[in-house]
Amino acid sequence: MIHDECGLFGIYGHADASRLTYFGLYAQQHRGQESAGIVSIDEEGAYHSYKGMGLVPDVFEEKHLQALPGTIAVGHVRYSTTGRPSLANAQPLHVNYKGKDIAIAHNGNLVNTFELRRALEDKGAIFRGTSDTEVIMHLFASELCRGGDMLEAVRRTCMQLKGAFCLIFLMEDTMVCVRDPFGFHPLSIGHLDGALVAASETCAFDLMDAEYERSLKPGEIYVASSEGESSQMLDGIPARPRQCIFELIYFARPDSYIYGEQVYTCRKNMGFQLAHESTPDVDFVMPFPDSGVYPAVGFAQCAELPYEHAMIRNHYVGRTFIQPSQSMRSFGVRVKINPVRAMIDGKRICIVDDSIVRGTTMITRVKKLRELGAKEVHIRISCPPVRHPCFYGIDFASPKELIAANYTLEEIQKKLDVDSLHYLSIDGLLRSVMHNDSYCLACFNGEYPVPPCRQCGKHQLEK
Ligand code: AMP
């Protein structure tokens, strides 16, 4: 199945619903750059939908927003790395079932998609794309068919899903937001002029001056309908949530507030802890922008070392992992960040970055720093070594490509050609956050809260 990193936005009861959704997606563009889509419901209950491939401002023109009338809307931005990019996988998914429109937007990765899809296909279900979301839609339709109201169907659908899912459902004039029982990915709610807003990240609320209320609880179902708002819980909620800590390390925007934590503060704390664990004797500290900036600030403050921006980012380049082949990828890194020559020659430098995945960024850029005459290069990474694949929606390389899964620290240091290398310890990472017993650390320690089914796991590993 295709592996998703996505951003969700939903709004219920606002005259400008689709325009605000557009802004909500714009703020969350970092969560997905492959496709964007919006579904709205007008006053008569008719559904309108538009989606396209590319960035939010490229997909939506004024005329498209004009054609998305109504006071209820859901939007989605999507990024996938495996499989061909395709409009069939773009979301929200909008279908008609027994004369009723249904739309679903999903963030996260299920670990039993293969089994679910096979069972559905055995009963004659037809699929257009390869995303998990189509499986969820089919299950939902089957559950509606079994009887009961929309909420019961949502509940019964969710009970069959294993893995990570934040979902926003639209049916008739009802919007339902759900967070999976482990709470793998973030989903928050707030209000704007009396309307309910829901978003993966609160930076979406800030843009429109919506008031942030709270994070949905793991396993919570939050409903907005003509009868008002209400909340209930899925059954079988585990005692401990397992929220994705990599959202705090890298994926979410630092100005967002997720899982009840300010992302910026967590990242700065990670840098602080990192400096506590290992500070080299250097002339200055510099981040690899942008991801290294926030831990580097904490690191430099804790170590009382000068902080410089000696690596400059080209903001008009997409993320380096978008490139399909390894040769293209290292070119992507060179396009993306480039050192300031005058800062490097003869200097002892400490580089702070959030993570090393394949090692492409580090290898390529350290080589350049050496060419420019750096005397010493020390690397400090604000998360532990990423040694295991993520099955829940963070796109890492396959284990074959993950540098820390294949080499010892000494070997990595040698490969990177650096004078020293230190990764933040798991203890240090947990000291950097407030709710430290609620996180999934599977990419560091291999302890998977929900084991993937054999085929899904195999697919993921073969990526
Ligand atoms: P690499 O060059 O493969 O070692 O990638 C490392 C860089 O990619 C880090 O500096 C991160 O900022 C960024 N990164 C980390 N995790 C991811 C991810 N899941 N998707 C995209 N980029 C990532």
CSV table of C-alpha atoms and ligand atoms in Angstrom, one decimal:
chain,number,residue,atom,x,y,z
A,1,MET,CA,0.0,0.0,0.0
A,2,ILE,CA,1.0,3.6,-0.4
A,3,HIS,CA,2.6,5.2,2.5
A,4,ASP,CA,1.1,8.5,3.5
A,5,GLU,CA,2.2,11.6,5.3
A,6,CYS,CA,-0.8,13.9,5.3
A,7,GLY,CA,-2.5,17.0,6.7
A,8,LEU,CA,-6.2,17.3,7.5
A,9,PHE,CA,-8.5,20.3,7.9
A,10,GLY,CA,-12.2,20.4,8.6
A,11,ILE,CA,-14.7,23.2,9.4
A,12,TYR,CA,-18.3,23.0,10.4
A,13,GLY,CA,-20.7,25.9,10.3
A,14,HIS,CA,-18.9,28.8,8.7
A,15,ALA,CA,-20.0,30.9,5.7
A,16,ASP,CA,-16.5,30.9,4.3
A,17,ALA,CA,-15.8,27.2,4.8
A,18,SER,CA,-13.9,26.3,1.7
A,19,ARG,CA,-11.8,29.4,1.7
A,20,LEU,CA,-10.8,28.8,5.3
A,21,THR,CA,-10.1,25.2,4.4
A,22,TYR,CA,-7.8,26.4,1.6
A,23,PHE,CA,-5.9,28.5,4.2
A,24,GLY,CA,-5.9,25.6,6.6
A,25,LEU,CA,-4.3,23.4,4.0
A,26,TYR,CA,-1.8,26.2,3.0
A,27,ALA,CA,-0.6,26.3,6.6
A,28,GLN,CA,-0.1,22.5,6.6
A,29,GLN,CA,1.6,22.3,3.2
A,30,HIS,CA,4.7,20.8,4.8
A,31,ARG,CA,2.6,17.7,5.7
A,32,GLY,CA,2.1,16.8,2.0
A,33,GLN,CA,3.0,18.3,-1.3
A,34,GLU,CA,1.8,15.7,-3.8
A,35,SER,CA,-1.9,16.5,-3.9
A,36,ALA,CA,-4.5,18.7,-2.3
A,37,GLY,CA,-8.3,18.5,-2.2
A,38,ILE,CA,-11.4,20.0,-0.6
A,39,VAL,CA,-15.0,18.7,-0.4
A,40,SER,CA,-17.7,21.1,0.7
A,41,ILE,CA,-21.4,20.7,1.5
A,42,ASP,CA,-23.8,23.5,0.4
A,43,GLU,CA,-27.0,24.8,2.1
A,44,GLU,CA,-29.1,22.3,0.2
A,45,GLY,CA,-26.9,19.4,1.3
A,46,ALA,CA,-25.2,19.0,-2.1
A,47,TYR,CA,-21.6,17.9,-2.1
A,48,HIS,CA,-18.9,19.7,-4.1
A,49,SER,CA,-15.4,18.4,-4.6
A,50,TYR,CA,-12.2,19.5,-6.2
A,51,LYS,CA,-8.7,18.0,-6.0
A,52,GLY,CA,-5.5,18.1,-8.0
A,53,MET,CA,-1.9,17.2,-8.0
A,54,GLY,CA,0.6,19.6,-6.7
A,55,LEU,CA,0.9,22.4,-4.1
A,56,VAL,CA,-2.2,24.0,-2.5
A,57,PRO,CA,-1.9,27.4,-4.3
A,58,ASP,CA,-1.3,25.6,-7.6
A,59,VAL,CA,-4.2,23.3,-7.3
A,60,PHE,CA,-6.8,25.9,-6.2
A,61,GLU,CA,-7.6,29.0,-8.2
A,62,GLU,CA,-10.3,31.5,-7.1
A,63,LYS,CA,-12.8,29.8,-9.5
A,64,HIS,CA,-12.3,26.5,-7.8
A,65,LEU,CA,-13.1,28.0,-4.4
A,66,GLN,CA,-16.1,29.7,-5.8
A,67,ALA,CA,-17.3,26.3,-7.0
A,68,LEU,CA,-17.0,24.9,-3.4
A,69,PRO,CA,-19.9,26.6,-1.7
A,70,GLY,CA,-21.4,25.9,1.7
A,71,THR,CA,-20.7,26.1,5.5
A,72,ILE,CA,-19.1,22.6,5.9
A,73,ALA,CA,-15.8,21.6,4.3
A,74,VAL,CA,-13.0,19.1,4.7
A,75,GLY,CA,-9.5,19.4,3.1
A,76,HIS,CA,-6.5,17.2,2.7
A,77,VAL,CA,-2.9,17.5,1.6
A,78,ARG,CA,-1.0,14.4,0.8
A,79,TYR,CA,2.5,13.1,0.2
A,80,SER,CA,3.4,9.6,-0.8
A,81,THR,CA,6.7,8.1,-1.7
A,82,THR,CA,5.9,4.7,-3.0
A,83,GLY,CA,3.7,3.9,-6.0
A,84,ARG,CA,3.1,6.4,-8.7
A,85,PRO,CA,1.6,9.7,-7.7
A,86,SER,CA,-2.0,9.5,-8.9
A,87,LEU,CA,-5.1,11.6,-8.6
A,88,ALA,CA,-7.0,8.4,-7.7
A,89,ASN,CA,-5.2,8.4,-4.4
A,90,ALA,CA,-5.7,12.2,-3.8
A,91,GLN,CA,-8.1,13.0,-1.0
A,92,PRO,CA,-10.6,13.7,0.4
A,93,LEU,CA,-12.2,10.6,-1.1
A,94,HIS,CA,-15.7,11.5,-2.2
A,95,VAL,CA,-18.2,8.8,-3.2
A,96,ASN,CA,-21.9,8.3,-3.5
A,97,TYR,CA,-23.4,5.3,-1.7
A,98,LYS,CA,-27.2,4.5,-2.0
A,99,GLY,CA,-27.8,8.1,-3.0
A,100,LYS,CA,-25.9,9.6,-0.2
A,101,ASP,CA,-22.6,11.5,-0.5
A,102,ILE,CA,-19.8,10.4,1.7
A,103,ALA,CA,-16.3,12.0,2.0
A,104,ILE,CA,-13.3,10.8,4.0
A,105,ALA,CA,-9.9,12.4,4.7
A,106,HIS,CA,-7.3,10.2,6.3
A,107,ASN,CA,-3.8,10.8,7.8
A,108,GLY,CA,-1.7,7.9,8.9
A,109,ASN,CA,-0.9,4.4,7.8
A,110,LEU,CA,-2.9,1.3,8.6
A,111,VAL,CA,-1.0,-2.0,9.2
A,112,ASN,CA,-3.8,-4.3,8.2
A,113,THR,CA,-4.7,-2.8,4.8
A,114,PHE,CA,-3.6,-5.8,2.8
A,115,GLU,CA,-5.8,-8.2,4.8
A,116,LEU,CA,-8.8,-5.8,4.8
A,117,ARG,CA,-8.5,-5.1,1.1
A,118,ARG,CA,-8.2,-8.8,0.2
A,119,ALA,CA,-11.3,-9.6,2.3
A,120,LEU,CA,-13.3,-6.8,0.6
A,121,GLU,CA,-12.1,-7.9,-2.9
A,122,ASP,CA,-13.2,-11.4,-2.1
A,123,LYS,CA,-16.7,-10.0,-1.7
A,124,GLY,CA,-16.5,-8.1,-5.0
A,125,ALA,CA,-15.3,-4.7,-3.9
A,126,ILE,CA,-13.5,-2.7,-6.7
A,127,PHE,CA,-10.7,-0.3,-6.0
A,128,ARG,CA,-9.5,2.6,-8.1
A,129,GLY,CA,-6.3,3.5,-6.3
A,130,THR,CA,-3.9,2.0,-3.8
A,131,SER,CA,-4.4,4.1,-0.7
A,132,ASP,CA,-5.7,2.9,2.7
A,133,THR,CA,-8.5,5.4,2.5
A,134,GLU,CA,-10.4,3.5,-0.1
A,135,VAL,CA,-10.4,0.5,2.1
A,136,ILE,CA,-11.8,2.6,5.0
A,137,MET,CA,-14.5,3.9,2.6
A,138,HIS,CA,-15.5,0.4,1.6
A,139,LEU,CA,-15.6,-0.8,5.2
A,140,PHE,CA,-17.7,2.3,6.1
A,141,ALA,CA,-20.2,1.6,3.3
A,142,SER,CA,-20.4,-2.1,4.4
A,143,GLU,CA,-21.1,-0.9,7.9
A,144,LEU,CA,-23.8,1.5,6.8
A,145,CYS,CA,-25.3,-1.4,4.8
A,146,ARG,CA,-25.5,-3.4,8.0
A,147,GLY,CA,-27.8,-0.8,9.6
A,148,GLY,CA,-27.6,1.7,12.4
A,149,ASP,CA,-26.7,5.4,12.1
A,150,MET,CA,-23.6,7.1,10.8
A,151,LEU,CA,-21.9,7.1,14.2
A,152,GLU,CA,-22.4,3.5,14.7
A,153,ALA,CA,-20.9,2.8,11.2
A,154,VAL,CA,-17.9,5.0,12.0
A,155,ARG,CA,-17.4,3.2,15.3
A,156,ARG,CA,-17.7,-0.3,13.7
A,157,THR,CA,-15.4,0.8,10.8
A,158,CYS,CA,-12.7,2.1,13.2
A,159,MET,CA,-12.8,-1.1,15.3
A,160,GLN,CA,-11.6,-3.0,12.2
A,161,LEU,CA,-8.7,-0.7,11.5
A,162,LYS,CA,-5.2,-1.4,12.9
A,163,GLY,CA,-2.5,1.2,13.0
A,164,ALA,CA,-2.5,4.9,12.6
A,165,PHE,CA,-5.6,6.9,11.6
A,166,CYS,CA,-6.8,10.4,12.0
A,167,LEU,CA,-10.0,10.6,10.0
A,168,ILE,CA,-12.6,13.2,9.1
A,169,PHE,CA,-15.8,11.8,7.8
A,170,LEU,CA,-18.6,13.8,6.1
A,171,MET,CA,-22.0,12.4,5.5
A,172,GLU,CA,-25.3,14.2,5.0
A,173,ASP,CA,-24.8,17.3,7.2
A,174,THR,CA,-22.6,15.6,9.8
A,175,MET,CA,-18.8,15.9,10.3
A,176,VAL,CA,-17.0,13.2,12.4
A,177,CYS,CA,-13.4,13.5,13.5
A,178,VAL,CA,-11.6,10.4,14.9
A,179,ARG,CA,-8.2,9.7,16.3
A,180,ASP,CA,-7.0,6.1,16.6
A,181,PRO,CA,-6.8,4.5,20.0
A,182,PHE,CA,-3.0,4.9,20.3
A,183,GLY,CA,-3.1,8.5,19.0
A,184,PHE,CA,-0.3,8.0,16.6
A,185,HIS,CA,-0.8,11.3,14.8
A,186,PRO,CA,-2.1,14.7,15.9
A,187,LEU,CA,-5.6,16.1,15.5
A,188,SER,CA,-6.8,19.2,17.3
A,189,ILE,CA,-10.0,21.0,17.5
A,190,GLY,CA,-10.9,24.7,18.0
A,191,HIS,CA,-13.5,27.3,17.2
A,192,LEU,CA,-13.8,30.2,14.8
A,193,ASP,CA,-16.8,32.5,14.9
A,194,GLY,CA,-18.8,29.7,16.5
A,195,ALA,CA,-17.8,27.1,13.8
A,196,LEU,CA,-15.9,23.9,14.8
A,197,VAL,CA,-12.4,23.7,13.2
A,198,ALA,CA,-10.3,20.5,13.2
A,199,ALA,CA,-6.7,20.3,11.9
A,200,SER,CA,-3.7,18.0,12.1
A,201,GLU,CA,-1.7,21.0,13.4
A,202,THR,CA,-2.6,24.2,15.2
A,203,CYS,CA,-0.6,26.4,12.8
A,204,ALA,CA,-3.7,26.1,10.6
A,205,PHE,CA,-5.8,27.7,13.4
A,206,ASP,CA,-3.4,30.5,13.9
A,207,LEU,CA,-3.6,31.6,10.3
A,208,MET,CA,-7.3,32.2,10.6
A,209,ASP,CA,-7.3,33.4,14.2
A,210,ALA,CA,-9.3,30.3,15.3
A,211,GLU,CA,-9.2,29.6,19.0
A,212,TYR,CA,-7.4,26.3,19.8
A,213,GLU,CA,-9.3,24.2,22.3
A,214,ARG,CA,-7.5,20.9,22.7
A,215,SER,CA,-6.0,17.9,21.1
A,216,LEU,CA,-8.5,15.1,20.4
A,217,LYS,CA,-7.9,12.3,22.9
A,218,PRO,CA,-6.5,9.0,21.5
A,219,GLY,CA,-9.6,7.0,20.5
A,220,GLU,CA,-11.9,10.0,20.6
A,221,ILE,CA,-14.7,10.5,18.1
A,222,TYR,CA,-15.8,14.1,17.9
A,223,VAL,CA,-19.1,14.9,16.1
A,224,ALA,CA,-20.5,18.1,14.7
A,225,SER,CA,-24.1,18.0,13.3
A,226,SER,CA,-27.2,20.1,13.2
A,227,GLU,CA,-27.8,18.9,16.8
A,228,GLY,CA,-24.5,20.5,18.0
A,229,GLU,CA,-21.2,19.0,19.1
A,230,SER,CA,-20.5,15.9,21.1
A,231,SER,CA,-17.7,13.5,21.9
A,232,GLN,CA,-17.5,9.8,22.6
A,233,MET,CA,-14.7,7.2,22.8
A,234,LEU,CA,-13.9,4.1,20.7
A,235,ASP,CA,-13.8,0.9,22.7
A,236,GLY,CA,-10.6,-0.8,23.8
A,237,ILE,CA,-8.4,2.3,24.4
A,238,PRO,CA,-4.9,1.1,25.5
A,239,ALA,CA,-3.7,2.3,28.9
A,240,ARG,CA,-0.8,4.2,27.3
A,241,PRO,CA,-1.1,6.2,24.1
A,242,ARG,CA,1.8,5.9,21.6
A,243,GLN,CA,2.0,9.2,19.9
A,244,CYS,CA,4.5,9.6,17.1
A,245,ILE,CA,7.5,11.4,18.7
A,246,PHE,CA,9.0,12.0,15.2
A,247,GLU,CA,6.2,14.6,14.7
A,248,LEU,CA,7.9,16.5,17.5
A,249,ILE,CA,11.4,15.9,16.2
A,250,TYR,CA,10.9,16.7,12.6
A,251,PHE,CA,7.6,16.5,10.9
A,252,ALA,CA,5.3,19.0,12.5
A,253,ARG,CA,5.8,22.8,12.2
A,254,PRO,CA,7.6,24.3,15.3
A,255,ASP,CA,4.8,26.9,15.7
A,256,SER,CA,2.3,24.1,16.1
A,257,TYR,CA,1.0,22.8,19.4
A,258,ILE,CA,0.4,19.1,19.2
A,259,TYR,CA,-0.3,16.4,21.8
A,260,GLY,CA,-0.5,19.3,24.3
A,261,GLU,CA,3.2,20.2,23.6
A,262,GLN,CA,4.7,23.2,21.8
A,263,VAL,CA,6.8,21.7,19.0
A,264,TYR,CA,9.3,24.5,19.1
A,265,THR,CA,10.0,24.1,22.9
A,266,CYS,CA,10.4,20.3,22.5
A,267,ARG,CA,13.0,20.8,19.7
A,268,LYS,CA,14.9,23.4,21.6
A,269,ASN,CA,14.9,21.1,24.7
A,270,MET,CA,16.2,18.3,22.5
A,271,GLY,CA,19.2,20.6,21.6
A,272,PHE,CA,19.6,21.4,25.3
A,273,GLN,CA,19.8,17.8,26.3
A,274,LEU,CA,22.1,17.0,23.4
A,275,ALA,CA,24.6,19.7,24.6
A,276,HIS,CA,24.3,18.2,28.1
A,277,GLU,CA,25.2,14.8,26.7
A,278,SER,CA,28.1,15.8,24.5
A,279,THR,CA,29.5,19.3,23.7
A,280,PRO,CA,32.6,19.4,21.5
A,281,ASP,CA,35.3,22.1,21.7
A,282,VAL,CA,34.5,24.1,18.6
A,283,ASP,CA,34.5,27.7,17.3
A,284,PHE,CA,30.7,27.8,16.7
A,285,VAL,CA,27.5,25.8,16.4
A,286,MET,CA,25.5,25.8,13.2
A,287,PRO,CA,22.3,24.0,12.1
A,288,PHE,CA,21.5,22.4,8.9
A,289,PRO,CA,18.4,24.5,8.0
A,290,ASP,CA,15.6,24.3,8.6
A,291,SER,CA,15.1,21.2,10.6
A,292,GLY,CA,18.3,21.7,12.6
A,293,VAL,CA,17.6,25.3,13.6
A,294,TYR,CA,15.5,24.7,16.7
A,295,PRO,CA,17.6,22.1,18.4
A,296,ALA,CA,20.7,24.1,17.4
A,297,VAL,CA,19.4,27.2,19.3
A,298,GLY,CA,18.9,25.0,22.4
A,299,PHE,CA,22.3,23.4,21.9
A,300,ALA,CA,24.2,26.7,21.5
A,301,GLN,CA,22.4,28.3,24.5
A,302,CYS,CA,23.2,25.3,26.8
A,303,ALA,CA,26.8,24.9,25.5
A,304,GLU,CA,27.3,28.7,25.6
A,305,LEU,CA,28.8,28.6,22.2
A,306,PRO,CA,28.5,31.1,19.3
A,307,TYR,CA,25.6,30.3,16.9
A,308,GLU,CA,26.0,30.9,13.2
A,309,HIS,CA,23.9,30.3,10.1
A,310,ALA,CA,26.8,29.1,7.9
A,311,MET,CA,24.6,26.9,5.8
A,312,ILE,CA,22.0,28.6,3.6
A,313,ARG,CA,18.7,27.0,2.5
A,314,ASN,CA,17.1,27.5,-0.8
A,315,HIS,CA,13.4,27.7,0.1
A,316,TYR,CA,12.1,27.0,-3.4
A,317,VAL,CA,13.2,23.3,-3.4
A,318,GLY,CA,11.0,20.5,-2.1
A,319,ARG,CA,12.1,18.0,0.5
A,320,THR,CA,15.2,16.0,-0.6
A,321,PHE,CA,13.5,12.7,-0.2
A,322,ILE,CA,11.2,13.5,-3.0
A,323,GLN,CA,13.9,12.6,-5.5
A,324,PRO,CA,13.4,9.1,-6.8
A,325,SER,CA,17.0,7.9,-7.3
A,326,GLN,CA,20.1,8.2,-5.1
A,327,SER,CA,22.1,10.3,-7.6
A,328,MET,CA,19.2,12.7,-7.9
A,329,ARG,CA,18.8,12.8,-4.2
A,330,SER,CA,22.4,14.0,-3.5
A,331,PHE,CA,21.9,16.6,-6.2
A,332,GLY,CA,18.7,17.6,-4.4
A,333,VAL,CA,20.7,18.2,-1.2
A,334,ARG,CA,23.3,20.4,-3.0
A,335,VAL,CA,20.5,22.5,-4.4
A,336,LYS,CA,18.8,22.7,-1.0
A,337,ILE,CA,21.6,23.8,1.3
A,338,ASN,CA,24.9,25.4,0.6
A,339,PRO,CA,27.6,26.6,3.0
A,340,VAL,CA,28.8,30.3,3.4
A,341,ARG,CA,32.4,30.0,2.2
A,342,ALA,CA,33.9,32.8,4.4
A,343,MET,CA,32.6,31.1,7.6
A,344,ILE,CA,34.2,27.7,7.0
A,345,ASP,CA,37.9,27.9,6.3
A,346,GLY,CA,40.1,26.9,9.3
A,347,LYS,CA,37.1,26.6,11.6
A,348,ARG,CA,36.1,23.9,14.1
A,349,ILE,CA,32.4,23.5,13.5
A,350,CYS,CA,29.6,21.7,15.4
A,351,ILE,CA,26.7,20.9,13.1
A,352,VAL,CA,23.3,20.2,14.7
A,353,ASP,CA,20.6,18.5,12.7
A,354,ASP,CA,17.3,16.8,13.8
A,355,SER,CA,18.0,13.4,12.2
A,356,ILE,CA,20.0,11.3,9.9
A,357,VAL,CA,18.0,8.9,7.7
A,358,ARG,CA,20.0,7.7,4.8
A,359,GLY,CA,22.9,9.9,5.5
A,360,THR,CA,22.8,11.6,2.1
A,361,THR,CA,22.5,15.1,3.5
A,362,MET,CA,25.4,14.7,6.0
A,363,ILE,CA,27.7,12.9,3.6
A,364,THR,CA,27.2,15.4,0.8
A,365,ARG,CA,27.5,18.5,2.9
A,366,VAL,CA,30.3,17.5,5.2
A,367,LYS,CA,32.3,16.7,2.1
A,368,LYS,CA,31.7,20.3,0.9
A,369,LEU,CA,32.7,21.7,4.3
A,370,ARG,CA,35.9,19.8,4.2
A,371,GLU,CA,36.6,21.1,0.6
A,372,LEU,CA,36.1,24.6,1.9
A,373,GLY,CA,38.7,24.1,4.6
A,374,ALA,CA,36.8,23.2,7.8
A,375,LYS,CA,39.4,22.2,10.4
A,376,GLU,CA,37.1,20.0,12.4
A,377,VAL,CA,33.6,18.9,11.9
A,378,HIS,CA,31.5,17.5,14.7
A,379,ILE,CA,27.9,16.3,14.3
A,380,ARG,CA,25.2,16.3,17.0
A,381,ILE,CA,21.8,14.8,16.1
A,382,SER,CA,18.8,15.7,18.2
A,383,CYS,CA,17.2,12.3,18.0
A,384,PRO,CA,18.4,8.7,18.6
A,385,PRO,CA,19.6,6.6,15.6
A,386,VAL,CA,16.7,5.7,13.3
A,387,ARG,CA,17.2,2.0,13.1
A,388,HIS,CA,13.7,0.6,12.3
A,389,PRO,CA,11.1,1.3,9.7
A,390,CYS,CA,7.9,3.2,10.6
A,391,PHE,CA,4.6,1.4,9.8
A,392,TYR,CA,2.4,4.2,11.0
A,393,GLY,CA,2.9,7.0,8.5
A,394,ILE,CA,6.4,8.6,8.8
A,395,ASP,CA,8.2,7.9,5.6
A,396,PHE,CA,11.7,6.6,6.3
A,397,ALA,CA,13.9,4.7,3.9
A,398,SER,CA,13.6,0.9,3.8
A,399,PRO,CA,15.9,-0.7,6.5
A,400,LYS,CA,18.4,-1.5,3.7
A,401,GLU,CA,18.9,2.3,3.2
A,402,LEU,CA,18.7,3.4,6.8
A,403,ILE,CA,22.3,4.2,7.7
A,404,ALA,CA,21.9,3.5,11.4
A,405,ALA,CA,20.3,0.1,10.8
A,406,ASN,CA,23.3,-1.0,8.9
A,407,TYR,CA,26.4,0.5,10.5
A,408,THR,CA,27.8,1.0,14.0
A,409,LEU,CA,28.3,4.6,15.3
A,410,GLU,CA,32.0,4.3,14.6
A,411,GLU,CA,31.3,3.2,11.0
A,412,ILE,CA,28.8,6.0,10.5
A,413,GLN,CA,31.3,8.5,11.8
A,414,LYS,CA,33.9,7.2,9.4
A,415,LYS,CA,31.4,7.2,6.5
A,416,LEU,CA,30.5,10.8,7.2
A,417,ASP,CA,34.2,11.7,7.6
A,418,VAL,CA,33.6,13.7,10.8
A,419,ASP,CA,35.7,14.2,13.9
A,420,SER,CA,32.9,13.2,16.3
A,421,LEU,CA,29.3,12.1,16.1
A,422,HIS,CA,26.7,11.9,18.9
A,423,TYR,CA,23.0,11.1,18.7
A,424,LEU,CA,20.6,12.2,21.5
A,425,SER,CA,19.9,9.3,23.8
A,426,ILE,CA,16.3,8.0,24.2
A,427,ASP,CA,16.4,9.3,27.9
A,428,GLY,CA,17.5,12.7,26.7
A,429,LEU,CA,14.7,12.7,24.1
A,430,LEU,CA,12.1,11.8,26.7
A,431,ARG,CA,13.4,14.5,29.0
A,432,SER,CA,12.8,17.0,26.3
A,433,VAL,CA,9.0,16.5,26.2
A,434,MET,CA,6.3,16.8,28.8
A,435,HIS,CA,4.2,13.7,28.3
A,436,ASN,CA,7.1,11.4,28.2
A,437,ASP,CA,5.3,8.1,28.8
A,438,SER,CA,2.9,8.6,25.9
A,439,TYR,CA,5.2,8.3,22.8
A,440,CYS,CA,5.9,5.7,20.2
A,441,LEU,CA,9.6,5.1,19.9
A,442,ALA,CA,9.5,2.2,17.5
A,443,CYS,CA,11.8,3.8,14.9
A,444,PHE,CA,14.5,3.9,17.6
A,445,ASN,CA,13.9,0.8,19.6
A,446,GLY,CA,11.9,-1.5,17.3
A,447,GLU,CA,9.1,-1.8,19.9
A,448,TYR,CA,6.0,-1.7,17.7
A,449,PRO,CA,2.7,-1.0,19.6
A,450,VAL,CA,0.7,-2.5,16.7
A,451,PRO,CA,2.6,-5.2,14.8
A,452,PRO,CA,2.0,-5.0,11.0
A,453,CYS,CA,0.4,-7.9,9.3
A,454,ARG,CA,2.8,-10.0,7.3
A,455,GLN,CA,2.0,-8.6,3.8
A,456,CYS,CA,1.8,-5.0,4.9
A,457,GLY,CA,5.1,-5.3,6.7
A,458,LYS,CA,6.7,-7.0,3.8
A,459,HIS,CA,5.5,-4.4,1.4
A,460,GLN,CA,6.9,-1.7,3.7
A,461,LEU,CA,10.2,-3.3,4.0
A,462,GLU,CA,10.5,-3.9,0.2
A,463,LYS,CA,9.8,-0.3,-0.6
B,1,AMP,P1,19.0,11.9,4.9
B,1,AMP,O1,19.7,12.8,3.9
B,1,AMP,O2,18.3,10.7,4.2
B,1,AMP,O3,19.9,11.4,6.0
B,1,AMP,O4,17.9,12.7,5.5
B,1,AMP,C1,18.1,13.5,6.6
B,1,AMP,C2,17.3,14.8,6.6
B,1,AMP,O5,16.0,14.6,6.1
B,1,AMP,C3,17.2,15.3,8.0
B,1,AMP,O6,18.0,16.4,8.0
B,1,AMP,C4,15.8,15.6,8.2
B,1,AMP,O7,15.5,16.9,8.4
B,1,AMP,C5,15.0,15.1,7.0
B,1,AMP,N1,14.1,14.0,7.3
B,1,AMP,C6,14.1,13.2,8.4
B,1,AMP,N2,13.0,12.4,8.4
B,1,AMP,C7,12.4,12.6,7.2
B,1,AMP,C8,11.3,12.0,6.6
B,1,AMP,N3,10.6,11.1,7.2
B,1,AMP,N4,10.9,12.5,5.5
B,1,AMP,C9,11.6,13.5,4.9
B,1,AMP,N5,12.7,14.1,5.4
B,1,AMP,C10,13.1,13.6,6.6
